[in-house]
CSV table of C-alpha atoms and ligand atoms in Angstrom, one decimal:
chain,number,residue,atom,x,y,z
A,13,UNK,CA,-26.0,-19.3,4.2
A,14,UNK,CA,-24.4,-18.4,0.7
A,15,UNK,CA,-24.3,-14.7,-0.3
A,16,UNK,CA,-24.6,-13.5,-3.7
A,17,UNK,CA,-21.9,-11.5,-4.8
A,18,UNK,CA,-22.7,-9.8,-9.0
A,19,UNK,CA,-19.7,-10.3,-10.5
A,20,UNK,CA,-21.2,-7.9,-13.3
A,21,UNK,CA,-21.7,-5.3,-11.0
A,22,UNK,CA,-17.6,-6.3,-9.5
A,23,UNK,CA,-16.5,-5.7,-12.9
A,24,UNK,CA,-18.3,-2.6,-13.9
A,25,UNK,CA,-16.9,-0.9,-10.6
A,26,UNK,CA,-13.5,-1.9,-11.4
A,27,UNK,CA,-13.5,-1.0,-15.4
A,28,UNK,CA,-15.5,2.5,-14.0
A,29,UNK,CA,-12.8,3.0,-11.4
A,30,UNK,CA,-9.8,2.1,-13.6
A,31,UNK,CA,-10.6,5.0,-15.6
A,32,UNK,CA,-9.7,7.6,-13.5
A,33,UNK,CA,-6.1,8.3,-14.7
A,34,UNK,CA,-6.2,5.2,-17.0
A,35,UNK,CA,-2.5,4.5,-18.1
A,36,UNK,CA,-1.9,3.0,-21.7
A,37,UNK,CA,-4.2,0.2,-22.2
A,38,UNK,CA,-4.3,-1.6,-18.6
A,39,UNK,CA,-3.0,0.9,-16.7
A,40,UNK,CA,-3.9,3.4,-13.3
A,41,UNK,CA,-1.9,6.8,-12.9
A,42,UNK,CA,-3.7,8.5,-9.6
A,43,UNK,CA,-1.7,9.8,-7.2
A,44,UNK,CA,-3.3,11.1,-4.2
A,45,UNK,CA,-5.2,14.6,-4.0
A,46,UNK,CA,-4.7,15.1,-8.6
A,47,UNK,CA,-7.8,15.1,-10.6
A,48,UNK,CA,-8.2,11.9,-11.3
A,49,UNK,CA,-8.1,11.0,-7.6
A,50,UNK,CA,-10.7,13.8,-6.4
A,51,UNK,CA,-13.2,12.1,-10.0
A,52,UNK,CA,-12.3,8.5,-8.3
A,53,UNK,CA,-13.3,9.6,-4.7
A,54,UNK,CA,-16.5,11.2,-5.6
A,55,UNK,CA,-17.3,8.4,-7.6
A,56,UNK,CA,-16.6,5.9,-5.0
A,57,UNK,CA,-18.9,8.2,-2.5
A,58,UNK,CA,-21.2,8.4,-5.4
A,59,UNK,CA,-21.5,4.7,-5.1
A,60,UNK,CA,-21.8,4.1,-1.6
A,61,UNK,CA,-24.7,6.5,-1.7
A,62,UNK,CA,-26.6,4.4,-4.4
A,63,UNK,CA,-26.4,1.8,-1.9
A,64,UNK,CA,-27.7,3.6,0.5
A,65,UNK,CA,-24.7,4.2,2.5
A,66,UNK,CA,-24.2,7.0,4.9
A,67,UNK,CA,-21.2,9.1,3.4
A,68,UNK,CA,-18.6,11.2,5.2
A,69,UNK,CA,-15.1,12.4,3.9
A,70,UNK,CA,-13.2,13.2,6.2
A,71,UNK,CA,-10.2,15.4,7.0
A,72,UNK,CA,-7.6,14.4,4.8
A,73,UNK,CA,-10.0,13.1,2.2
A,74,UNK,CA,-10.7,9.5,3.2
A,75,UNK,CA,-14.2,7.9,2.4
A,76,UNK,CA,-16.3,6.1,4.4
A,77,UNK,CA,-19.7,4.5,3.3
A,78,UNK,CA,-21.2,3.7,6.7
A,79,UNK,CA,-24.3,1.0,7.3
A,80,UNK,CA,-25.3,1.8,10.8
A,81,UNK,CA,-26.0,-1.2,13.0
A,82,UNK,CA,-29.0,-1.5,15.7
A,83,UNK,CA,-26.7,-2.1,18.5
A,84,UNK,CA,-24.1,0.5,20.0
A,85,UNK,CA,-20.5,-0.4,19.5
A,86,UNK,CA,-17.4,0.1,17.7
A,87,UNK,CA,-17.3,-1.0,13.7
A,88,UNK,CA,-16.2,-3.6,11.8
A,89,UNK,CA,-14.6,-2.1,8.5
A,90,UNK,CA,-13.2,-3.1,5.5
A,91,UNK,CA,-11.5,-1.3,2.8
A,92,UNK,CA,-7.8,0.0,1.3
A,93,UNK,CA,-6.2,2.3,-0.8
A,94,UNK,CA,-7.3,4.5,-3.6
A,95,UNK,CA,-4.2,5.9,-5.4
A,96,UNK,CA,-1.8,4.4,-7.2
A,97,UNK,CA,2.1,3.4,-8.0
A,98,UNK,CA,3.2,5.4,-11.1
A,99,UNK,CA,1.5,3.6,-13.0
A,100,UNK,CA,-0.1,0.7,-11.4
A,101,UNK,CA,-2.5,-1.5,-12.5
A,102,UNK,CA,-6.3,-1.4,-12.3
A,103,UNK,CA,-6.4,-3.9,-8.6
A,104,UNK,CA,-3.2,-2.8,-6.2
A,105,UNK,CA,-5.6,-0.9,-3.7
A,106,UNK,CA,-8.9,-0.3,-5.6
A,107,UNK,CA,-10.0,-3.7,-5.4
A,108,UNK,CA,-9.9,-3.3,-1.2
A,109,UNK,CA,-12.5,-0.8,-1.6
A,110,UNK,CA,-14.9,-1.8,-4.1
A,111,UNK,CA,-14.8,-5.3,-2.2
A,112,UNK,CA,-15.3,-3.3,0.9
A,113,UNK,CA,-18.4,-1.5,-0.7
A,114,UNK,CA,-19.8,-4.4,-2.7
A,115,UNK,CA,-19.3,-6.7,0.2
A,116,UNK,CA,-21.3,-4.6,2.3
A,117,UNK,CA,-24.4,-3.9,-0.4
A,118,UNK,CA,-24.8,-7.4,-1.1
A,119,UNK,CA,-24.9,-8.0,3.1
A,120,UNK,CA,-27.4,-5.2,3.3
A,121,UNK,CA,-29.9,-6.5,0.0
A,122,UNK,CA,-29.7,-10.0,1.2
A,123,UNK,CA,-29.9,-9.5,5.3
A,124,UNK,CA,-30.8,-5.9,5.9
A,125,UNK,CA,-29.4,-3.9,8.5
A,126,UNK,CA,-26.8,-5.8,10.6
A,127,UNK,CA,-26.6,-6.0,14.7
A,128,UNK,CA,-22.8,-3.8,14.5
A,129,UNK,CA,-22.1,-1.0,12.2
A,130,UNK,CA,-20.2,-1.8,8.8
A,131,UNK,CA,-18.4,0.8,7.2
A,132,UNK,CA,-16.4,0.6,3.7
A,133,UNK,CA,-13.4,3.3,3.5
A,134,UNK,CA,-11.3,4.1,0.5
A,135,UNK,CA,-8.1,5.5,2.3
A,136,UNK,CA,-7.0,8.4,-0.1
A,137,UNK,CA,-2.6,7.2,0.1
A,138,UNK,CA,-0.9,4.4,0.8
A,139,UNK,CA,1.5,4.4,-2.1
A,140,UNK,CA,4.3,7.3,-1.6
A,141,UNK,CA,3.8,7.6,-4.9
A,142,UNK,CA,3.6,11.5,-5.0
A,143,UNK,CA,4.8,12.3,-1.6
A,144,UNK,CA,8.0,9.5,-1.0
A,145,UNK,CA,7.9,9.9,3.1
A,146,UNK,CA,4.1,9.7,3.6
A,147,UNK,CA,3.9,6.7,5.4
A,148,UNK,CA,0.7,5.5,4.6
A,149,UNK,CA,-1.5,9.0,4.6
A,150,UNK,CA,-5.1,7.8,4.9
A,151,UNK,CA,-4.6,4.9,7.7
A,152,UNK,CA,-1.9,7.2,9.5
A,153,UNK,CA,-4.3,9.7,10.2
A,154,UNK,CA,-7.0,7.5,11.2
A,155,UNK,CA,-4.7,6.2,13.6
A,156,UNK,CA,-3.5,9.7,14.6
A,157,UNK,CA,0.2,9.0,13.3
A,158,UNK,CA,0.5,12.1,11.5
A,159,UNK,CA,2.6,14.9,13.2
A,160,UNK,CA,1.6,18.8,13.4
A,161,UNK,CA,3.2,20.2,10.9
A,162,UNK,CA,4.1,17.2,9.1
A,163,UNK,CA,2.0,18.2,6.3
A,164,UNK,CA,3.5,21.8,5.9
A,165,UNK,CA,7.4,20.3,5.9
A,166,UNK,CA,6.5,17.2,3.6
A,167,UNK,CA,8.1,17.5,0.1
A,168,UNK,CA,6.7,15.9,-3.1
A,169,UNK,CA,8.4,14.3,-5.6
A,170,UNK,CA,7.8,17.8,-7.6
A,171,UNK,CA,8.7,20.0,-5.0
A,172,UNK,CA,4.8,20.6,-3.7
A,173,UNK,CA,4.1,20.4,0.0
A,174,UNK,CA,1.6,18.4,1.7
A,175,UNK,CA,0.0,21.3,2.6
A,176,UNK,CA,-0.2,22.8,-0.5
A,177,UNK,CA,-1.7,19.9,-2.5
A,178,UNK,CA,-4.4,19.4,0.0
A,179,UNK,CA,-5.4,23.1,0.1
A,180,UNK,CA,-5.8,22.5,-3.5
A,181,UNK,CA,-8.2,20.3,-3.2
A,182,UNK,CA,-10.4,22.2,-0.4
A,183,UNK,CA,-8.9,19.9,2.4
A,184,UNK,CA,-7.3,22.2,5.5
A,185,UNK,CA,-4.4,20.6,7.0
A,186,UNK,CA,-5.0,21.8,10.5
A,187,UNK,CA,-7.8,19.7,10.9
A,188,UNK,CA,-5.9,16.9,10.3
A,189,UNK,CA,-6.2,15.2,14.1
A,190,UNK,CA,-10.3,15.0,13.5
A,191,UNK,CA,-9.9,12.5,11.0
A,192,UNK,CA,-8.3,9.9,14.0
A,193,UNK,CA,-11.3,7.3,14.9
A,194,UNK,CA,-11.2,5.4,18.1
A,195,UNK,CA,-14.0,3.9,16.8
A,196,UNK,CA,-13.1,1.1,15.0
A,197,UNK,CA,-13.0,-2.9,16.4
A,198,UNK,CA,-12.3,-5.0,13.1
A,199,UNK,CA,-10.4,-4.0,10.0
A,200,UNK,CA,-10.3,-6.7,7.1
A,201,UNK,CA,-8.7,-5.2,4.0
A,202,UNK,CA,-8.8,-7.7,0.4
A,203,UNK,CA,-6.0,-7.2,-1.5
A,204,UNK,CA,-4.9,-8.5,-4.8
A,205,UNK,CA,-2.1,-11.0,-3.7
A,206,UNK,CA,0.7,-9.2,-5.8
A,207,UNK,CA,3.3,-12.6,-5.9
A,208,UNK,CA,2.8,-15.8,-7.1
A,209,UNK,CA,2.0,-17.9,-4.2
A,210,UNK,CA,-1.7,-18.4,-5.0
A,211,UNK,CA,-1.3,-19.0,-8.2
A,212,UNK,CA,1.4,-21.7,-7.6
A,213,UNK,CA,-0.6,-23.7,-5.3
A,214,UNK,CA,-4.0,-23.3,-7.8
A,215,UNK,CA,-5.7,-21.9,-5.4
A,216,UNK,CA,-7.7,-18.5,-5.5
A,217,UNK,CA,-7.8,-16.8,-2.2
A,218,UNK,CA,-5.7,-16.6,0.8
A,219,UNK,CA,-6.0,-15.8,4.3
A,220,UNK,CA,-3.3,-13.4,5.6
A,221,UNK,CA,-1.3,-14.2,9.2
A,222,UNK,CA,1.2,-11.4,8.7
A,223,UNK,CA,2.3,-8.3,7.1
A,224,UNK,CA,6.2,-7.9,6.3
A,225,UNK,CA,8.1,-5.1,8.1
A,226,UNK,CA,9.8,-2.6,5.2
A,227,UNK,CA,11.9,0.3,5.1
A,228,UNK,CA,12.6,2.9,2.3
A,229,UNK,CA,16.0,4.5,2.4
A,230,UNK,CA,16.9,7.7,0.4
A,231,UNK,CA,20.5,7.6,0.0
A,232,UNK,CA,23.1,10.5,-1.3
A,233,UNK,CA,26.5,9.6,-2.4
A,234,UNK,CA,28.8,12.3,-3.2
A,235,UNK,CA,32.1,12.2,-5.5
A,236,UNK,CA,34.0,14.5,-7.4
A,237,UNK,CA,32.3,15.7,-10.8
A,238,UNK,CA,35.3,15.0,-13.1
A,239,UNK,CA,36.3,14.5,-16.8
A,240,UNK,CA,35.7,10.8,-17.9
A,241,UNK,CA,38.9,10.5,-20.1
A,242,UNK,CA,41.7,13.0,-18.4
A,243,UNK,CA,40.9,12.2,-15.0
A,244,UNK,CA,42.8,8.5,-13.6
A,245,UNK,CA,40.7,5.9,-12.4
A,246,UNK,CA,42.9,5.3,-9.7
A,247,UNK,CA,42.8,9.2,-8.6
A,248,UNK,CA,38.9,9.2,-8.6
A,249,UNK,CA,36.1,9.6,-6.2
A,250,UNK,CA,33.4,8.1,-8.3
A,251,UNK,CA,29.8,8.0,-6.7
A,252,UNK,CA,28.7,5.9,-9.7
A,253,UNK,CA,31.6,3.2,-8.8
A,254,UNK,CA,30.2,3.4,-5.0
A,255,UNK,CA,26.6,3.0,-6.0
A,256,UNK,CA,27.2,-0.1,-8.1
A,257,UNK,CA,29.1,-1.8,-5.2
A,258,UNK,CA,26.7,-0.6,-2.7
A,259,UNK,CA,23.7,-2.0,-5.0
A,260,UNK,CA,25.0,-5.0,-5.8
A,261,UNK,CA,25.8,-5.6,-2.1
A,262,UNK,CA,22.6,-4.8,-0.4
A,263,UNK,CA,20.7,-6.8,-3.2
A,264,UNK,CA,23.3,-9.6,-2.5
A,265,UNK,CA,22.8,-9.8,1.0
A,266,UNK,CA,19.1,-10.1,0.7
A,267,UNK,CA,19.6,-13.0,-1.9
A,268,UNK,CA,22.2,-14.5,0.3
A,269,UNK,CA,19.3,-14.2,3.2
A,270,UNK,CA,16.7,-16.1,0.9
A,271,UNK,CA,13.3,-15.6,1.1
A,272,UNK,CA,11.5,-14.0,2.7
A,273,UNK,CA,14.5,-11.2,2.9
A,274,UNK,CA,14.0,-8.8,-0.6
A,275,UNK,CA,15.6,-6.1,-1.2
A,276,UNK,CA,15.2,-3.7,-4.1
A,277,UNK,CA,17.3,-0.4,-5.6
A,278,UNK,CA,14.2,1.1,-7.6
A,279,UNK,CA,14.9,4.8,-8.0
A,280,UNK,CA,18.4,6.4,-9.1
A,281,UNK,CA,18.9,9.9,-10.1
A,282,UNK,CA,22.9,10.8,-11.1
A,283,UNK,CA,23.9,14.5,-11.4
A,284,UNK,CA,24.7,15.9,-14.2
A,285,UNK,CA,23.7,12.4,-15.6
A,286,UNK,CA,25.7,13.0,-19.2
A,287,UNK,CA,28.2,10.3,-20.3
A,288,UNK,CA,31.4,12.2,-20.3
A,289,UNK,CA,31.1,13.1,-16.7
A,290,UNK,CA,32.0,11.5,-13.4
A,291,UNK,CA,29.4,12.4,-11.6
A,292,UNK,CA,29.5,14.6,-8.8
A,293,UNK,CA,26.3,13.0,-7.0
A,294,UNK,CA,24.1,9.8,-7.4
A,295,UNK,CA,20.8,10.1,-5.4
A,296,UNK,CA,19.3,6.3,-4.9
A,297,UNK,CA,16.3,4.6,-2.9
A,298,UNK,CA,16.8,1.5,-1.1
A,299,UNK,CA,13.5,-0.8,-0.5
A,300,UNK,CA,14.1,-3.5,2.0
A,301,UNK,CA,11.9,-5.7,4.1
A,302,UNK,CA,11.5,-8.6,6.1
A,303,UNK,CA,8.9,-9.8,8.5
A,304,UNK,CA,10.8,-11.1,11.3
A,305,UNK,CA,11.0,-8.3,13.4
A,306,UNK,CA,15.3,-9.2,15.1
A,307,UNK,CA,15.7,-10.5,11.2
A,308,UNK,CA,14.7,-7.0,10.1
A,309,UNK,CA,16.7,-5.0,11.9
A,310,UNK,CA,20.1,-7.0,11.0
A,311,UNK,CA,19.4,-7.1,8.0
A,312,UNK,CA,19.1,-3.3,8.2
A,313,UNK,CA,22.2,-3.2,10.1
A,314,UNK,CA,23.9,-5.3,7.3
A,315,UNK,CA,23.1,-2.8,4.6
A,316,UNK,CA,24.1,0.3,6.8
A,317,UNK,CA,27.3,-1.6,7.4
A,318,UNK,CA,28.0,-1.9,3.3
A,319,UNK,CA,26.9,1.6,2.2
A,320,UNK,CA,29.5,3.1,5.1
A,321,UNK,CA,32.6,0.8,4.5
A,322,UNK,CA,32.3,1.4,0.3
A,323,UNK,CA,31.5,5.1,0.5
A,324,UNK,CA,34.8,5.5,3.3
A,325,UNK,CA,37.1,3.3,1.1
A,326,UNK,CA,36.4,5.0,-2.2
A,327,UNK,CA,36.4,8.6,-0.8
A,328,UNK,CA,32.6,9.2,-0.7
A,329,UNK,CA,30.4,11.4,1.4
A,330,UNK,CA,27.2,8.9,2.3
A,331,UNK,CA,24.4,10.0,3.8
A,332,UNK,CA,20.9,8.7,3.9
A,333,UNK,CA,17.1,9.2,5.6
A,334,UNK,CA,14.8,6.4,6.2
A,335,UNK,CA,11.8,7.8,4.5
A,336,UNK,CA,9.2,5.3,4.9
A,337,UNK,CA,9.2,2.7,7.7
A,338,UNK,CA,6.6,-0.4,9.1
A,339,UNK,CA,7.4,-2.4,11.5
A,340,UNK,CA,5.9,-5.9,10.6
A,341,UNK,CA,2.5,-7.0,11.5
A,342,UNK,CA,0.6,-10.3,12.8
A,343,UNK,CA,-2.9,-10.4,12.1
A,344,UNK,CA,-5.1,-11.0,15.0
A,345,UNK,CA,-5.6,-14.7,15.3
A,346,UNK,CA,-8.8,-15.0,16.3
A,347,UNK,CA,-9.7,-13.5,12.9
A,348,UNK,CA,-6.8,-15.5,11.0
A,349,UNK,CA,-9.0,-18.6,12.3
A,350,UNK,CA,-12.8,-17.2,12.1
A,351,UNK,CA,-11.8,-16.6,8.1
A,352,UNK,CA,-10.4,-19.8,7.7
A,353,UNK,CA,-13.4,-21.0,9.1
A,354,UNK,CA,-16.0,-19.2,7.5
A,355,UNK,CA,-13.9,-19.9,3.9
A,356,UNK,CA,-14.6,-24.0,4.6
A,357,UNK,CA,-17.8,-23.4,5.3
A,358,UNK,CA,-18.4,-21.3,2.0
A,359,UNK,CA,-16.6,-23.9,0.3
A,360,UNK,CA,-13.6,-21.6,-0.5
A,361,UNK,CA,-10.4,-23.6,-0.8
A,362,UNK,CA,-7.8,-21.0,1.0
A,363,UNK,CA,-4.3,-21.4,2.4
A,364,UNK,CA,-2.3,-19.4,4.9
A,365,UNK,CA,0.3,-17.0,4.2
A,366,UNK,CA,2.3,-13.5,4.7
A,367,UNK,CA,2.5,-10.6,3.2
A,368,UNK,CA,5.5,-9.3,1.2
A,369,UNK,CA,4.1,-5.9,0.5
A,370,UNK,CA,3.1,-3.5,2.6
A,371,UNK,CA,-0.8,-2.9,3.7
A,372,UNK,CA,-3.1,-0.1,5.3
A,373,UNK,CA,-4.1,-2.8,7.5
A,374,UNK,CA,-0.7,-2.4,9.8
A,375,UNK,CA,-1.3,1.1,10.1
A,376,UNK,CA,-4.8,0.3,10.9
A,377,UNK,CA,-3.4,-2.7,13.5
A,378,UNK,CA,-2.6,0.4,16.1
A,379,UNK,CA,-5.9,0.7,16.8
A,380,UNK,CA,-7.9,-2.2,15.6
A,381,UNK,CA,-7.7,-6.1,14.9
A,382,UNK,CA,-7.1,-6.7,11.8
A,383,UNK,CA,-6.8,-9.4,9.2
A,384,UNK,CA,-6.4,-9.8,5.3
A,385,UNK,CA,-8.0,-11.3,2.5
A,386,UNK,CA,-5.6,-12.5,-0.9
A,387,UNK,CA,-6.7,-12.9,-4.3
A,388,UNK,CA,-4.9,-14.6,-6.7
A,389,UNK,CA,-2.8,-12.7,-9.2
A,390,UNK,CA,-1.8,-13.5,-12.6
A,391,UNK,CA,1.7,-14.3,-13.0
A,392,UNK,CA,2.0,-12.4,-9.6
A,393,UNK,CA,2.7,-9.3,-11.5
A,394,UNK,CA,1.9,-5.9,-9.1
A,395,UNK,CA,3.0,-2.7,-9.3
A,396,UNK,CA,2.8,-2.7,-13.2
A,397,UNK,CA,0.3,-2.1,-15.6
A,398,UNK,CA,0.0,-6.2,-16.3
A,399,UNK,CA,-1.4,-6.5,-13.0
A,400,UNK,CA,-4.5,-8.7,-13.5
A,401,UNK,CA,-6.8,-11.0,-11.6
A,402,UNK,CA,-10.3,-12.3,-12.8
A,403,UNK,CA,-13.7,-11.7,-11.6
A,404,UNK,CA,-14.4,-15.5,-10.7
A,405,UNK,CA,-11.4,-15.2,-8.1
A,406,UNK,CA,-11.9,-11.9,-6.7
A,407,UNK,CA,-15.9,-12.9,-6.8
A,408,UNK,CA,-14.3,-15.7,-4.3
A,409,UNK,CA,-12.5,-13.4,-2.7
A,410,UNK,CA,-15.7,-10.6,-2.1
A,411,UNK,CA,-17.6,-13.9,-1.1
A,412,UNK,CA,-15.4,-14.5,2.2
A,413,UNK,CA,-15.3,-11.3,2.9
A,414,UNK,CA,-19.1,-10.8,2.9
A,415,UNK,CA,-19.4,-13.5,5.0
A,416,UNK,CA,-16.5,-12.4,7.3
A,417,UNK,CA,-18.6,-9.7,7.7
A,418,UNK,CA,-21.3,-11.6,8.3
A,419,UNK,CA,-19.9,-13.4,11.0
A,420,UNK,CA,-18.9,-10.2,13.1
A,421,UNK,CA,-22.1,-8.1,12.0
A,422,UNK,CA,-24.8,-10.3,11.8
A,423,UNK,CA,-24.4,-13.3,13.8
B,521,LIG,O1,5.2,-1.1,-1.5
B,521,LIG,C1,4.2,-1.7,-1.0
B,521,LIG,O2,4.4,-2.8,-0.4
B,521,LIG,C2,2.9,-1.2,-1.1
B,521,LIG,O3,2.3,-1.5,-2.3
B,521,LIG,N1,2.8,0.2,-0.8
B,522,LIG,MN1,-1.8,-1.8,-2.2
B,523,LIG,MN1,1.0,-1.0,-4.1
């Protein structure tokens, strides 16, 4: 059994999609719930329509393409993210959902209408990208992870609330809880691979065995604001002197660790950020992961253990919130070993990794089993707007999906 994936129709979607909050010439701006992400979700639902999907948004602006199955049961569904980093590339996300869709159209031309019920979603956040404590939006309230209230005390990067940007948009946050689905057996998200792993060992697709465990700190360190040529070095209380050390030491532990330990100081805001000044404040993010779940925490325990001894020594009030948070995630094996499988059988070469990035799909592990799909990417550049991979490996990638799907729907 070989299904037929169009890799003209793959690439037309993507192109189509990519051009809702296009970025320079390869590039995706879309944060969740802005204008270019309410023209991408219609379009999206626009699509699953033409394939005859059934079509329901639901409360805080997920969409799910549904192909109902003759038998009564929960669904197998595949899908992921449809905003972006600021900017991201055309794949990080929107590739999970176009697979999801195309995956599911090509099932339903070639076999008709399967035994369980397949469903394609295009969660509407994943990215903190507007919102920096969201936690993975879209899967988080499918899993019913998002507080009361949560939306109404959530701050974006501008200021906004929650709240406030889904009001916008006609979505009412008290209804928030109906978008939770109990309904759900299997979730399989394809991904772009966003390292290098796939495209060292010349292969084009990978099967996913875990998800990494990551945790976002938003750290404060506060000095005394100061003139930068009267005042003594050995008098001051320097946050920018604190931040360096801490930086270099948290970034230094993770390198000392070796992989798969990263850790990564992506965001820095000084005030009043003009080169005369000691500054009275330097606001920084720390992104740090690791998906051994005792390996995690040290490492965690590590890094509190720098930013407390360098902000007492040099005089420094320190204090930090852990923003965003996953614990790590092992796909369900059974489905770890049906892809695997199903890929030889397909003839797709494949090998057998983890995830260093974070996924919908351990969100989604709360309430499902779940399991991932990698494509190769070029030069294993993510969250940038070089990110690329080609049709023929993410036409391999659709392939083993579709008949992952297949396998749990049809046979
Ligand atoms: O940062 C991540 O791992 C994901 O892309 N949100
Ligand atoms: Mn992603
Ligand atoms: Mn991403």
């Amino acid at each position: 059994m070989q299904i037929k994936i169009d890799p003209i129709l793959v690439e037309r979607y993507i192109m189509a999609l990519a051009a809702f909050g296009a970025h320079g010439e390869t590039g995706v701006w879309r944060t969740v719930y802005s204008p270019e992400w309410v023209a991408a979700t219609k379009q999206f639902a626009k699509w699953c329509e033409d394939a005859g999907l059934t079509v329901k948004h639901d409360a805080v602006g997920n969409v799910w393409g549904i192909h109902r199955g003759i038998a009564a049961g929960k669904s197998i569904v595949s899908g992921s993210h449809i905003d972006t980093q600021k900017p991201g590339g055309r794949y990080d996300g929107a590739l999970g959902l176009l697979a999801a869709l195309i995956a599911i159209k090509s099932l339903k031309e070639q076999f008709g209408r399967p035994k369980r019920t397949l469903e394609a979603v295009a969660f509407c956040e994943e990215e903190s990208s507007r919102f920096p404590t969201t936690n993975f939006w879209g899967s988080s309230a499918v899993t019913g992870n998002i507080a009361p209230g949560q939306a109404e005390t959530m701050k974006g990067y501008a200021d906004e609330t929650m709240a406030d940007a889904m009001k916008a948009i006609g979505l009412e946050p008290a209804r928030i809880p109906e978008a939770k689905r109990d309904d759900i057996e299997t979730f399989l998200e394809l991904h772009v691979e966003q390292g290098p792993i796939l495209e060292d060992a010349g292969l084009a697709v990978a099967v996913v065995d875990a998800i990494t465990g990551l945790r976002h700190y938003r750290v404060t360190l506060t000095g005394v604001q100061n003139h930068a040529g009267a005042f003594p070095m050995d008098l001051r209380n320097d946050p920018m002197a604190g931040f360096a050390e801490i930086a270099a030491g948290v970034i230094g532990t993770a390198e000392r660790l070796g992989r798969p330990a990263v850790t990564t100081v992506g965001q820095i805001n000084t005030y009043p950020n003009m080169p005369s000044v000691v500054p009275a404040n330097v606001r920084f993010t720390i992104d740090t992961r690791h998906p051994d779940p005792a390996a995690r925490m040290a490492m965690y325990a590590s890094h509190e253990k720098t930013m407390k001894e360098v902000a007492e020594r040099r005089g420094l009030k320190i204090e930090w919130e852990i923003s965003v948070d996953h614990s790590p995630c092992i796909s369900n094996p059974s489905l770890v070993t049906m892809l695997r499988d199903t890929a030889k059988v397909q003839g797709i070469r494949t090998l057998t990794m983890p995830s260093g990035a974070g996924h919908d799909s351990q969100e989604m592990e709360k309430i499902a089993k779940v399991a991932m799909i990698f494509v190769r990417s070029k030069d294993g550049r993510s969250h940038t707007i070089e990110e690329f991979s080609s049709i023929e490996d993410i036409c391999e990638g659709i392939r083993l999906l579709a008949a992952g799907m297949y396998e749990l729907a049809y046979a």
